[in-house]
Coordinates of C-alpha atoms and ligand atoms in Angstrom, one line a residue:
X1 CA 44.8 40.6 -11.4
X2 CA 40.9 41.1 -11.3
X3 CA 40.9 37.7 -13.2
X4 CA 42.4 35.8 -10.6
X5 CA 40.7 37.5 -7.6
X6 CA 37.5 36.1 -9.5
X7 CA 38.8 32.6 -10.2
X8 CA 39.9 32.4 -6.6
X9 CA 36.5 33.5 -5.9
X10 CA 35.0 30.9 -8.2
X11 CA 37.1 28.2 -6.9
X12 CA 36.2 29.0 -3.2
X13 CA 32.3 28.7 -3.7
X14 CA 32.9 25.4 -5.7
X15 CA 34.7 23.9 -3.4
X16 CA 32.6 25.3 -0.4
X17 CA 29.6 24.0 -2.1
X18 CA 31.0 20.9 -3.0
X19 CA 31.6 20.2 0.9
X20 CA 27.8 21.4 1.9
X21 CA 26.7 18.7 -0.6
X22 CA 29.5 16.5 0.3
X23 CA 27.8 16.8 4.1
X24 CA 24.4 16.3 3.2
X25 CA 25.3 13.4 1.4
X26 CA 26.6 12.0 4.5
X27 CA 23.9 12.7 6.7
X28 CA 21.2 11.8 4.2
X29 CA 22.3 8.0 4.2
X30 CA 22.0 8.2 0.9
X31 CA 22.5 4.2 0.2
X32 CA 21.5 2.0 2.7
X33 CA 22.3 -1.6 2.1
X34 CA 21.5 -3.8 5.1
X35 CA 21.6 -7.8 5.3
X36 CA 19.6 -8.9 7.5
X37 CA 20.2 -12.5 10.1
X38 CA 17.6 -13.8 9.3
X39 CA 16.9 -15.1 13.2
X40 CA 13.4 -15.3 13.6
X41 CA 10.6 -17.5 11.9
X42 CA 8.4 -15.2 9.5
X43 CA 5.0 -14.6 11.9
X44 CA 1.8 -15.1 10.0
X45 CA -1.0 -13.2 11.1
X46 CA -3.7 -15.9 12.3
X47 CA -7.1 -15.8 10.6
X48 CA -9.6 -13.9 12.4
X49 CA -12.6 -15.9 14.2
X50 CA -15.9 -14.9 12.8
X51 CA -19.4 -15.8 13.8
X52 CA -22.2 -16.0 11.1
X53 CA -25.4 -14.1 12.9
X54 CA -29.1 -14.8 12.3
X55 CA -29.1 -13.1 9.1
X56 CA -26.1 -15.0 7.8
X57 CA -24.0 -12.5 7.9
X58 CA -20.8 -13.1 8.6
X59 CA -19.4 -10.8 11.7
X60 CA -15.7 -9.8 13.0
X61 CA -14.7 -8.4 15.9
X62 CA -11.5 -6.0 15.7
X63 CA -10.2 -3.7 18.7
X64 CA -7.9 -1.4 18.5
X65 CA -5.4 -1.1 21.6
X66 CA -1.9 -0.6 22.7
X67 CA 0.7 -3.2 23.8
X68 CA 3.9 -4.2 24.4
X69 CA 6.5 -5.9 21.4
X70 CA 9.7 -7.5 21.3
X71 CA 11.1 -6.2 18.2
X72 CA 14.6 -7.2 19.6
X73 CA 15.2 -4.0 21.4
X74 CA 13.0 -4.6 24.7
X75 CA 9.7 -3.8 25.2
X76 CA 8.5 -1.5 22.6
X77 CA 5.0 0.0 22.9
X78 CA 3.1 -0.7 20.3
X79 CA -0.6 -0.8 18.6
X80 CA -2.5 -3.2 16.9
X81 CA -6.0 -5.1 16.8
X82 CA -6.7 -7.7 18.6
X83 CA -3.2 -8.3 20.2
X84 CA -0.2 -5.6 20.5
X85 CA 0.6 -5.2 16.6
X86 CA -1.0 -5.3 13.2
X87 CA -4.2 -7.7 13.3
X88 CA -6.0 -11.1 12.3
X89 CA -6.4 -11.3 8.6
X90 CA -10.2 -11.2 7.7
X91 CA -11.4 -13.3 4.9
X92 CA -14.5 -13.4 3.5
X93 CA -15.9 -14.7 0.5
X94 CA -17.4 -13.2 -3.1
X95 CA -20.9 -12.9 -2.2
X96 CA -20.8 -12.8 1.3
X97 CA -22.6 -10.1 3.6
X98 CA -19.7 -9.3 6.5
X99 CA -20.4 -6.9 9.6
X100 CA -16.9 -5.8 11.5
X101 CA -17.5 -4.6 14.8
X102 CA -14.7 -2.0 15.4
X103 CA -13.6 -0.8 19.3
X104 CA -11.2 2.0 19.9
X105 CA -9.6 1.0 23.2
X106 CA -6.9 3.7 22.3
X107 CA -6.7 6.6 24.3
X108 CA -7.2 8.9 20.7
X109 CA -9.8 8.5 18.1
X110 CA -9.1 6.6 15.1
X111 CA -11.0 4.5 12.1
X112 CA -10.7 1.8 10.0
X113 CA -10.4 2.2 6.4
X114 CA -11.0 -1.4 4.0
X115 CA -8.8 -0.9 1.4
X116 CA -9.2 -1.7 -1.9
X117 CA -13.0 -2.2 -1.2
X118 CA -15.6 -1.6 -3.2
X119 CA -18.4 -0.5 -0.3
X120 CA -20.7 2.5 0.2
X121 CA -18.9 5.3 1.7
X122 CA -20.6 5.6 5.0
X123 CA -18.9 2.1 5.8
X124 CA -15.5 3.1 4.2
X125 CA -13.8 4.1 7.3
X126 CA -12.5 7.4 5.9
X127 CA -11.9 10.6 8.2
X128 CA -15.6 12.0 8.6
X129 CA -16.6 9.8 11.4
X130 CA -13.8 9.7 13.6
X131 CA -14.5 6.5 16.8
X132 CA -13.5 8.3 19.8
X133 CA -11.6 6.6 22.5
X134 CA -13.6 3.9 23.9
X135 CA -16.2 4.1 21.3
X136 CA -17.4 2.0 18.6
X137 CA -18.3 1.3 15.0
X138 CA -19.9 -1.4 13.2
X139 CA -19.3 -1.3 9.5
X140 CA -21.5 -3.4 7.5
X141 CA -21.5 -4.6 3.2
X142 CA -21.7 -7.2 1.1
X143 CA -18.2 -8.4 -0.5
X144 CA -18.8 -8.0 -4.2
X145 CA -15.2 -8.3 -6.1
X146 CA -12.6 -10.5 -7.6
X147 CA -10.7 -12.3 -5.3
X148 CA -7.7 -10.1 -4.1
X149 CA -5.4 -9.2 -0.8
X150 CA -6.4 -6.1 0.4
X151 CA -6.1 -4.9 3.5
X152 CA -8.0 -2.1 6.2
X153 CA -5.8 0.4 8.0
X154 CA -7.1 3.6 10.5
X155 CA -7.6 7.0 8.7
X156 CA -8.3 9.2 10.6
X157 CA -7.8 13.7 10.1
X158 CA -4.3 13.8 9.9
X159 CA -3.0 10.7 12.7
X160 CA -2.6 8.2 10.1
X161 CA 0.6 7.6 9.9
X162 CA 1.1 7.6 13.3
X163 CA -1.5 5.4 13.8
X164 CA -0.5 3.3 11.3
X165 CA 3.3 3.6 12.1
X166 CA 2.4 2.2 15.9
X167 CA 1.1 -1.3 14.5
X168 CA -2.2 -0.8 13.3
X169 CA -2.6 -2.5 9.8
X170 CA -4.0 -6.2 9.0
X171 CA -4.6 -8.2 5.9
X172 CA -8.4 -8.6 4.3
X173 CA -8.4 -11.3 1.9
X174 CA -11.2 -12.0 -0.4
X175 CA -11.8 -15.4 -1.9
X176 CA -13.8 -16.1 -5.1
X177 CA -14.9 -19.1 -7.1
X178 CA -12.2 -19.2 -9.9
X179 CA -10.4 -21.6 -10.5
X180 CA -7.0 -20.2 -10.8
X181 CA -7.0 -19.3 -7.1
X182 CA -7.1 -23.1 -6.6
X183 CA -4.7 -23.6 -9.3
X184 CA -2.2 -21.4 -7.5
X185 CA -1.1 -22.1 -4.2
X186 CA -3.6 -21.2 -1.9
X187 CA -3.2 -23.1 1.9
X188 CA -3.3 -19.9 4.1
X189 CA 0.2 -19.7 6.0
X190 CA 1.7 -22.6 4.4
X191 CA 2.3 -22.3 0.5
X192 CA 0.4 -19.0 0.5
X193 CA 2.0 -16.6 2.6
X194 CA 1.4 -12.4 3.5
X195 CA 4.5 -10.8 3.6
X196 CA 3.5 -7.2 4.9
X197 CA 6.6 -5.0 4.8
X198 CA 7.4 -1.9 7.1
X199 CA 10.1 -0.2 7.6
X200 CA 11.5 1.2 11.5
X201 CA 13.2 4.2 12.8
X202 CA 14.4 2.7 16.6
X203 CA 15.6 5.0 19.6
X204 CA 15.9 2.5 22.1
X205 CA 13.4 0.3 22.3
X206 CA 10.8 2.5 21.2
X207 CA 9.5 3.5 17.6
X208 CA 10.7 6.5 16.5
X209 CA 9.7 8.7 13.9
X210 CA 12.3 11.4 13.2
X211 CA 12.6 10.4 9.0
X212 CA 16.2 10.9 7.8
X213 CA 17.8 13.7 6.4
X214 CA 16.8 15.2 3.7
X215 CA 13.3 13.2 2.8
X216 CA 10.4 14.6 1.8
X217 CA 8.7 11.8 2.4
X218 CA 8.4 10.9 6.2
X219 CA 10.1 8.0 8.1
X220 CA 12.7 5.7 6.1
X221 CA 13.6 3.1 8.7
X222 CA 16.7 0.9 8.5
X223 CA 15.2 -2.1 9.8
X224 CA 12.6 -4.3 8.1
X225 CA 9.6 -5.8 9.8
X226 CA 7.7 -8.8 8.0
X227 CA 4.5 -9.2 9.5
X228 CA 6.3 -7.8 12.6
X229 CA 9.1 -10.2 12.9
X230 CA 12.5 -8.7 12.6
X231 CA 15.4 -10.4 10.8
X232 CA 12.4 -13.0 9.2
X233 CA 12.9 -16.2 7.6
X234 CA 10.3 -18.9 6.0
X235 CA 10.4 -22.3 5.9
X236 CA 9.0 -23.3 2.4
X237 CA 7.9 -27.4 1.5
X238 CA 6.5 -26.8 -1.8
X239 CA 8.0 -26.0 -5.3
X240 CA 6.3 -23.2 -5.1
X241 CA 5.3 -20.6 -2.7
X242 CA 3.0 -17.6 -3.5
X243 CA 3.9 -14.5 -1.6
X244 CA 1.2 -11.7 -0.9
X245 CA 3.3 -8.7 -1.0
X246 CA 1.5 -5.9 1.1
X247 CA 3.7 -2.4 1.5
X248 CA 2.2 -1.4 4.9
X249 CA 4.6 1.4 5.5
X250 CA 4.3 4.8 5.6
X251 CA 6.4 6.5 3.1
X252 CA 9.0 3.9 2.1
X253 CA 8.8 2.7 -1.9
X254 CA 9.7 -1.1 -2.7
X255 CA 11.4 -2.6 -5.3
X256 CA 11.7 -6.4 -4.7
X257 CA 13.5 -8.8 -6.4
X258 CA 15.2 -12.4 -5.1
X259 CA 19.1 -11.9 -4.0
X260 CA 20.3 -14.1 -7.0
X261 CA 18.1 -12.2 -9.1
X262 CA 16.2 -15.0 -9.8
X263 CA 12.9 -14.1 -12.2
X264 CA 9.5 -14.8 -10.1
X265 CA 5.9 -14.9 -11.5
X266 CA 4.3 -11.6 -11.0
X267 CA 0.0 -13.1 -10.8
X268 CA -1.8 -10.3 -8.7
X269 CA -2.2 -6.8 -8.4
X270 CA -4.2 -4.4 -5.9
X271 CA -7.5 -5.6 -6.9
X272 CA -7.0 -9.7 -7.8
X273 CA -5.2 -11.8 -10.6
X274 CA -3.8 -11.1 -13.5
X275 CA -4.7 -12.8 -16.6
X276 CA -1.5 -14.6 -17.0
X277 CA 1.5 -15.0 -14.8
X278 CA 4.0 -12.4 -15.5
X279 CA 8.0 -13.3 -15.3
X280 CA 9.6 -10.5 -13.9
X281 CA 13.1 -9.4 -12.0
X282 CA 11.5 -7.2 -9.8
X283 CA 8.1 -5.6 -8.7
X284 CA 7.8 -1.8 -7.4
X285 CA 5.6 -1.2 -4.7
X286 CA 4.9 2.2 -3.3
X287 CA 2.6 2.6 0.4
X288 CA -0.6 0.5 0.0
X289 CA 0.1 -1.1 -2.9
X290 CA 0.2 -4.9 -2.9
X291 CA 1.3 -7.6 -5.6
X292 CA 1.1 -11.5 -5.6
X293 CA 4.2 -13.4 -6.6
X294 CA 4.8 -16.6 -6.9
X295 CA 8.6 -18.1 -6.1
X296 CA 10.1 -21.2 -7.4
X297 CA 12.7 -23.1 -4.9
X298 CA 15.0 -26.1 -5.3
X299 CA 15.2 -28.5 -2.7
X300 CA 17.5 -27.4 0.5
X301 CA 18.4 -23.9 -1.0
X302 CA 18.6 -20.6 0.7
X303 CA 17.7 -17.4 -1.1
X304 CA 16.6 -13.7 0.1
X305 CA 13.7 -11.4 -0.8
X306 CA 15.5 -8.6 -1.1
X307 CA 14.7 -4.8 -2.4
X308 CA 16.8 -3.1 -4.6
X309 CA 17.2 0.2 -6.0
X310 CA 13.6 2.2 -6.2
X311 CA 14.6 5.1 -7.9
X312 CA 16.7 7.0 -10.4
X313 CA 20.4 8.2 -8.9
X314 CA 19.6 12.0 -8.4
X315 CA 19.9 13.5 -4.9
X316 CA 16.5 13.9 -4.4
X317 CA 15.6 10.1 -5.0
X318 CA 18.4 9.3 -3.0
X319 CA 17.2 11.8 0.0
X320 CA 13.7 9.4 -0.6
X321 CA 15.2 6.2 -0.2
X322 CA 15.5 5.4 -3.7
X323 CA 18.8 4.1 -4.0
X324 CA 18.7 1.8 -0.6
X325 CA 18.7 -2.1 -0.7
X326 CA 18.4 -4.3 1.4
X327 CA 17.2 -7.8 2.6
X328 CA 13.8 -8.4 3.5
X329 CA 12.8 -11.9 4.0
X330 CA 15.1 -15.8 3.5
X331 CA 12.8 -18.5 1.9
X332 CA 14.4 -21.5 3.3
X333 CA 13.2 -24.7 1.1
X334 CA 13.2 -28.1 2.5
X335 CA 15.7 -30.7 1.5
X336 CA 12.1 -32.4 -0.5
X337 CA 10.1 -30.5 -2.0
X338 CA 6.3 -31.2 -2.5
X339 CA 5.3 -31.2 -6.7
X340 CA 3.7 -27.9 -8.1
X341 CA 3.1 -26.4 -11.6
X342 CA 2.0 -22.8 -12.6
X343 CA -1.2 -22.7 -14.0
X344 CA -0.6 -20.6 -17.8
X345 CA -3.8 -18.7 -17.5
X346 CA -5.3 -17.1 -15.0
X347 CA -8.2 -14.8 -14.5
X348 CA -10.5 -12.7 -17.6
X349 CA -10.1 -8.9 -17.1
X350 CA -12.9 -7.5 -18.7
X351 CA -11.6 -4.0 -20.2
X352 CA -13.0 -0.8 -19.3
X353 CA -13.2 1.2 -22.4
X354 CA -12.2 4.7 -22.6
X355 CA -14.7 5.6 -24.9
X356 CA -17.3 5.1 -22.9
X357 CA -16.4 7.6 -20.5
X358 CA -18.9 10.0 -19.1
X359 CA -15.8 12.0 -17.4
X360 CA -12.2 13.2 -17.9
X361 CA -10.6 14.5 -14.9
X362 CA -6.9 16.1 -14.6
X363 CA -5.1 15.5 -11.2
X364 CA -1.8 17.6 -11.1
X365 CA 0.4 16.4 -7.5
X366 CA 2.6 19.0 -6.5
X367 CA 4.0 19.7 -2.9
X368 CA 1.1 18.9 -0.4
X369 CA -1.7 19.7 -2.7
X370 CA -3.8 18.4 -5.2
X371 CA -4.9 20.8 -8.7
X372 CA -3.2 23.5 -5.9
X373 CA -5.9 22.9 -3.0
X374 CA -5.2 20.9 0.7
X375 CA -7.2 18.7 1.9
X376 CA -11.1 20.1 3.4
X377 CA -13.2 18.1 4.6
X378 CA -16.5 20.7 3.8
X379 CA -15.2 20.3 -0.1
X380 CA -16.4 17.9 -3.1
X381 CA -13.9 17.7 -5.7
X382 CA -15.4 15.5 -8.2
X383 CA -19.2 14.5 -8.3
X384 CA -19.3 11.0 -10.0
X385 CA -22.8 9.4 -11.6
X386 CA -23.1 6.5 -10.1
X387 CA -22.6 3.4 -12.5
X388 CA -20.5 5.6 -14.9
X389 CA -16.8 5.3 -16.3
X390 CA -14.3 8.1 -15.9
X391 CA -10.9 8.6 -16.9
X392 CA -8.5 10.4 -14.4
X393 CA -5.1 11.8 -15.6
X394 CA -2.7 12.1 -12.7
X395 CA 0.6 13.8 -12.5
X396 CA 3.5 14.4 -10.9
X397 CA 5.5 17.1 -12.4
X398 CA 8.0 17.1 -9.7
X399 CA 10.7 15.6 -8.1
X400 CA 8.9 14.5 -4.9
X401 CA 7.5 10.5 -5.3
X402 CA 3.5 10.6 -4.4
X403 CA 1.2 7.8 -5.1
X404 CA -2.4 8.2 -6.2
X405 CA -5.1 5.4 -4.2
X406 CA -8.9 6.1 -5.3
X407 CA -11.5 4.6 -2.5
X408 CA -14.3 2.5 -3.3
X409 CA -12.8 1.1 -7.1
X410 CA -10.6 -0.7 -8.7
X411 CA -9.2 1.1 -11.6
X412 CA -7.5 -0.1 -14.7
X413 CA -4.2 1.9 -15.8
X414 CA -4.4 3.0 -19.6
X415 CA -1.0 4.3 -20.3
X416 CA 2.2 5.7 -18.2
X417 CA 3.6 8.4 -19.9
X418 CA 1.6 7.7 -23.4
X419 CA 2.5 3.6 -23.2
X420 CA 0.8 0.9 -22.3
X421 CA 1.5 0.0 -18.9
X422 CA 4.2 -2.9 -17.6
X423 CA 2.7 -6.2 -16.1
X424 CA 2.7 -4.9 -12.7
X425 CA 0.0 -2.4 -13.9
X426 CA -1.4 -4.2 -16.2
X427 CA -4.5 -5.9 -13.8
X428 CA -7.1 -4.2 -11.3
X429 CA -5.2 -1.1 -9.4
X430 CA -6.5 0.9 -6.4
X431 CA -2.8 2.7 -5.3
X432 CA -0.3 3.6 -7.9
X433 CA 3.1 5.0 -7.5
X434 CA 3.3 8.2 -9.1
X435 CA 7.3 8.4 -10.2
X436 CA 8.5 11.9 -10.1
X437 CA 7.9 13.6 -13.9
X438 CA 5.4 11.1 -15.1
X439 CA 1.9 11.0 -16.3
X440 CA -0.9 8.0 -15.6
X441 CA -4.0 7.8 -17.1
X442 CA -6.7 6.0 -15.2
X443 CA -9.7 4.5 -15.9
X444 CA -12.6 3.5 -13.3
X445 CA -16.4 2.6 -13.1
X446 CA -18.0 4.1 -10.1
X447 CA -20.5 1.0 -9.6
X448 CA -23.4 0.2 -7.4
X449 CA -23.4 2.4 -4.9
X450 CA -24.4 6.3 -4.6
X451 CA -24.6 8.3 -1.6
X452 CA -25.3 12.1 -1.7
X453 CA -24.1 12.9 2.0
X454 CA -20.9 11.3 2.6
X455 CA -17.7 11.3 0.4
X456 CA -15.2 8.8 -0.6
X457 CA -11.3 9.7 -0.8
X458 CA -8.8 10.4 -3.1
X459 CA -5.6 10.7 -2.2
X460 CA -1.4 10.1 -2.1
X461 CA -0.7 7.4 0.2
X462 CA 2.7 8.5 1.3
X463 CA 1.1 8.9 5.0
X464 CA 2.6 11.7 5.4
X465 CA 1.4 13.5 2.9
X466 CA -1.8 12.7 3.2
X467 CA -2.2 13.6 6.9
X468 CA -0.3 16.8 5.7
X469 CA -3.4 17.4 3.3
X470 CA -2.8 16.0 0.1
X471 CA -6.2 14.1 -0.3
X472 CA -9.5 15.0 -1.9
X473 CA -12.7 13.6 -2.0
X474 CA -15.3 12.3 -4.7
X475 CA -19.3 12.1 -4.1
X476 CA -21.1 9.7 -5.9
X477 CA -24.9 10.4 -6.9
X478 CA -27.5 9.2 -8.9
X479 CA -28.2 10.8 -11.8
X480 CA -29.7 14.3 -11.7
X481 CA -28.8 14.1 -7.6
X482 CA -26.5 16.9 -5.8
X483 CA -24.1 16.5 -3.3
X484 CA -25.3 17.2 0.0
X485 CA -22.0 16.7 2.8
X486 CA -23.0 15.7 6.2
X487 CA -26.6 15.6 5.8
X488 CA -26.7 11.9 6.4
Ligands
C2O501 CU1 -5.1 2.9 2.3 CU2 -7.4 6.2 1.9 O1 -6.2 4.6 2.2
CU502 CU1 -8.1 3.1 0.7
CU503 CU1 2.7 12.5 -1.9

């Protein structure tokens, strides 16, 4: 009799568990799959206007202010620079001294961050020196890196994924002198095109940011904004068309591939080209990350960027977004098709060699902290010689997806879990996705510049968890030199 009073028992909870899961499941969403219209023409963020001044630098203007967009739902209020959402695209060139005059017309303070820029750190934008509403900043440096597509974003003390969220993103791309940039298709807007992905939460027609069910992560919209066109499409006359991948949202992790599943050549990471083109399915992007593809068409066919499936199949991935797919942008070629051929080489990546390395450094990712510390703004966590190579283990022993983004470098990933890394890791890196239960080992030089007083970042760029402390920061000195915070 006490048997089955127990196994009744048992048999209850089961099945009262099973519903509890059987609920969450259904308000978590788990798999989103959404095909998009495809009704509007992709937008492509003009070119910004510069000015050269009288000592040949060359100078942007960017303000940041509200506005109004038409998303498709009515007027929803928006941020951006220079207009209502995102911003022009800065380019500059190797070599070329650039001044960007910033202006907060918000009505909070904010900052712009360059990333993937190598720059000293009082121009990097991070969250020391806040603009205030209606203030200004003028950062100044000389572009010094391999051509790339990075972009700038604000950063301020714990507003940046609002910030960022509301509009405010835009593309810097940096051109140099090899010849594989000419080799691939390079005519800004027309065979070489940025596609910067976000993802929306709607109520009404405004932005909304209450993150589904279940994620750890922040916001995981259901619709998909292409350089803020909805439901985007591209008109493509060339064989080929090079796509500038940029994930420009604030928690959501990317895995794109073509609808037809269609292999593409993978031939730029974070930081510029790889050495050669890399056939691939699909390439994973987590926030900030960006990758170059290239995309071969047939005349007069239709076929979809899509992204598929993130993540493994547990219920915590799923919660995160990991098992949605959906469509993201139709390449539409024309009925003729103008000649092109993929160059088999690219670029020379000179390797950084682990044995050189002045430093190791162990970076454990758990929950909001970093080694078990939140972010403080009065604390250096690593002091870096300047001009020296360190190698930085990260981790994330959990189930929660981070990513790991390093300011001022470009780093070089050694091995993922003791192997060598995949393609899409294989070239210059300043953002990684950290998968849940994996180990990276990274490999930097700390180059050129040194500044006692005012720190760079380190930091996951799930926005969320950054603004919820999971950053540090890194002071570079010259030899011999201490770190002296805020006595710039
Ligand atoms: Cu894209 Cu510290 O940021
Ligand atoms: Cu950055
Ligand atoms: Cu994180």
């Amino acid at each position: 009799m006490r048997k089955w009073l127990l196994g009744g028992l048992v048999l209850l909870l089961v099945l009262c568990g099973g519903g509890v899961a059987a609920l969450v499941y259904f308000f978590a969403r788990p798999s989103l799959d959404v095909r998009a219209d495809f009704e509007h023409p992709l937008k492509v963020p003009p070119l910004a206007t510069s000015t050269v001044d009288a000592q040949g630098r060359r100078v942007f203007d960017l303000r940041a202010e509200p506005g109004d967009s038409d998303f498709g739902h009515g007027a929803t209020r928006t941020w951006g620079y220079n207009g209502a959402y995102l911003g022009p695209t800065l380019r500059a060139h190797r070599g070329e001294p650039v001044v960007v005059n910033v202006r907060n017309a918000l009505a909070e303070s904010t900052t712009v961050h360059w990333h993937g820029m190598h720059l000293p750190a009082a121009m990097d934008g991070g969250p020391h020196r806040p603009i205030p509403s209606g203030g200004s900043f003028q950062a100044a440096w000389t572009v010094d890196q391999p051509a790339a597509t990075l972009w700038y974003h604000p950063h301020p003390s714990e507003r940046t994924e609002t910030q960022v969220y509301r509009g405010l993103a835009g593309l810097f791309l940096v051109d140099d002198d090899e010849p594989a940039q000419r080799a691939l298709p390079h005519d800004y807007g027309v065979d070489d095109i940025p596609v910067l992905v976000q993802d929306k939460e709607f109520d009404g027609a405004q932005l909304s940011m209450s993150g589904r069910f279940g994620s750890d992560i922040g916001v995981l919209g259901d619709e998909i904004l292409v350089n803020g066109t909805p439901g985007a499409y591209l008109d493509v006359r060339s064989e080929l068309v090079r796509l500038r991948l940029v994930n420009a949202s604030t928690a959501r992790i990317y895995n794109f591939a073509l609808a037809d599943g269609r292999p593409f050549a993978l031939v730029g990471t974070d930081g510029g080209l790889l050495e050669r083109p890399a056939m691939t399915g699909h390439v994973r992007l987590s926030v900030g990350e960006r990758a170059e593809i290239v995309v071969a068409l047939r005349p007069g066919e239709r076929v979809a960027l899509r992204s598929v499936r993130a993540l493994g199949g547990d219920l915590e991935s799923r919660f995160n977004g990991g098992q949605d797919a959906f469509d993201i942008l139709q390449l539409r070629a024309a009925a003729t098709l103008t000649p092109a051929t993929l160059p088999k080489t690219l670029v020379r990546i000179p390797r950084l060699d682990p044995a050189q390395a002045e430093q190791t450094r162990t970076f454990e990712f758990q929950g909001r902290e970093i080694n078990g510390e939140g972010m403080d703004m009065g604390r250096v966590d690593a002091v870096v010689v300047k001009d020296t190579v360190e190698v930085w283990n990260v981790s994330n022993g959990h189930g929660t997806p981070h990513s790991f983004h390093i300011h001022d470098v470009q780093f070089q990933v050694l091995k993922v879990d003791g192997q060598a890394p995949p393609p899409e890791l294989s070239g210059w890196k300043d953002t990684i996705f950290l998968e849940p239960r994996q180990h990276y080992s990274v490999i930097a030089k700390f180059a050129d510049y040194a500044d006692p007083t005012t720190a760079y970042m380190f930091h996951c760029h799930v926005l969320k968890h950054e603004d919820e402390g999971m950053m540090g920061q890194f002071v570079v000195v010259e030899r011999g030199q201490q770190p002296r915070l805020g006595h710039g």
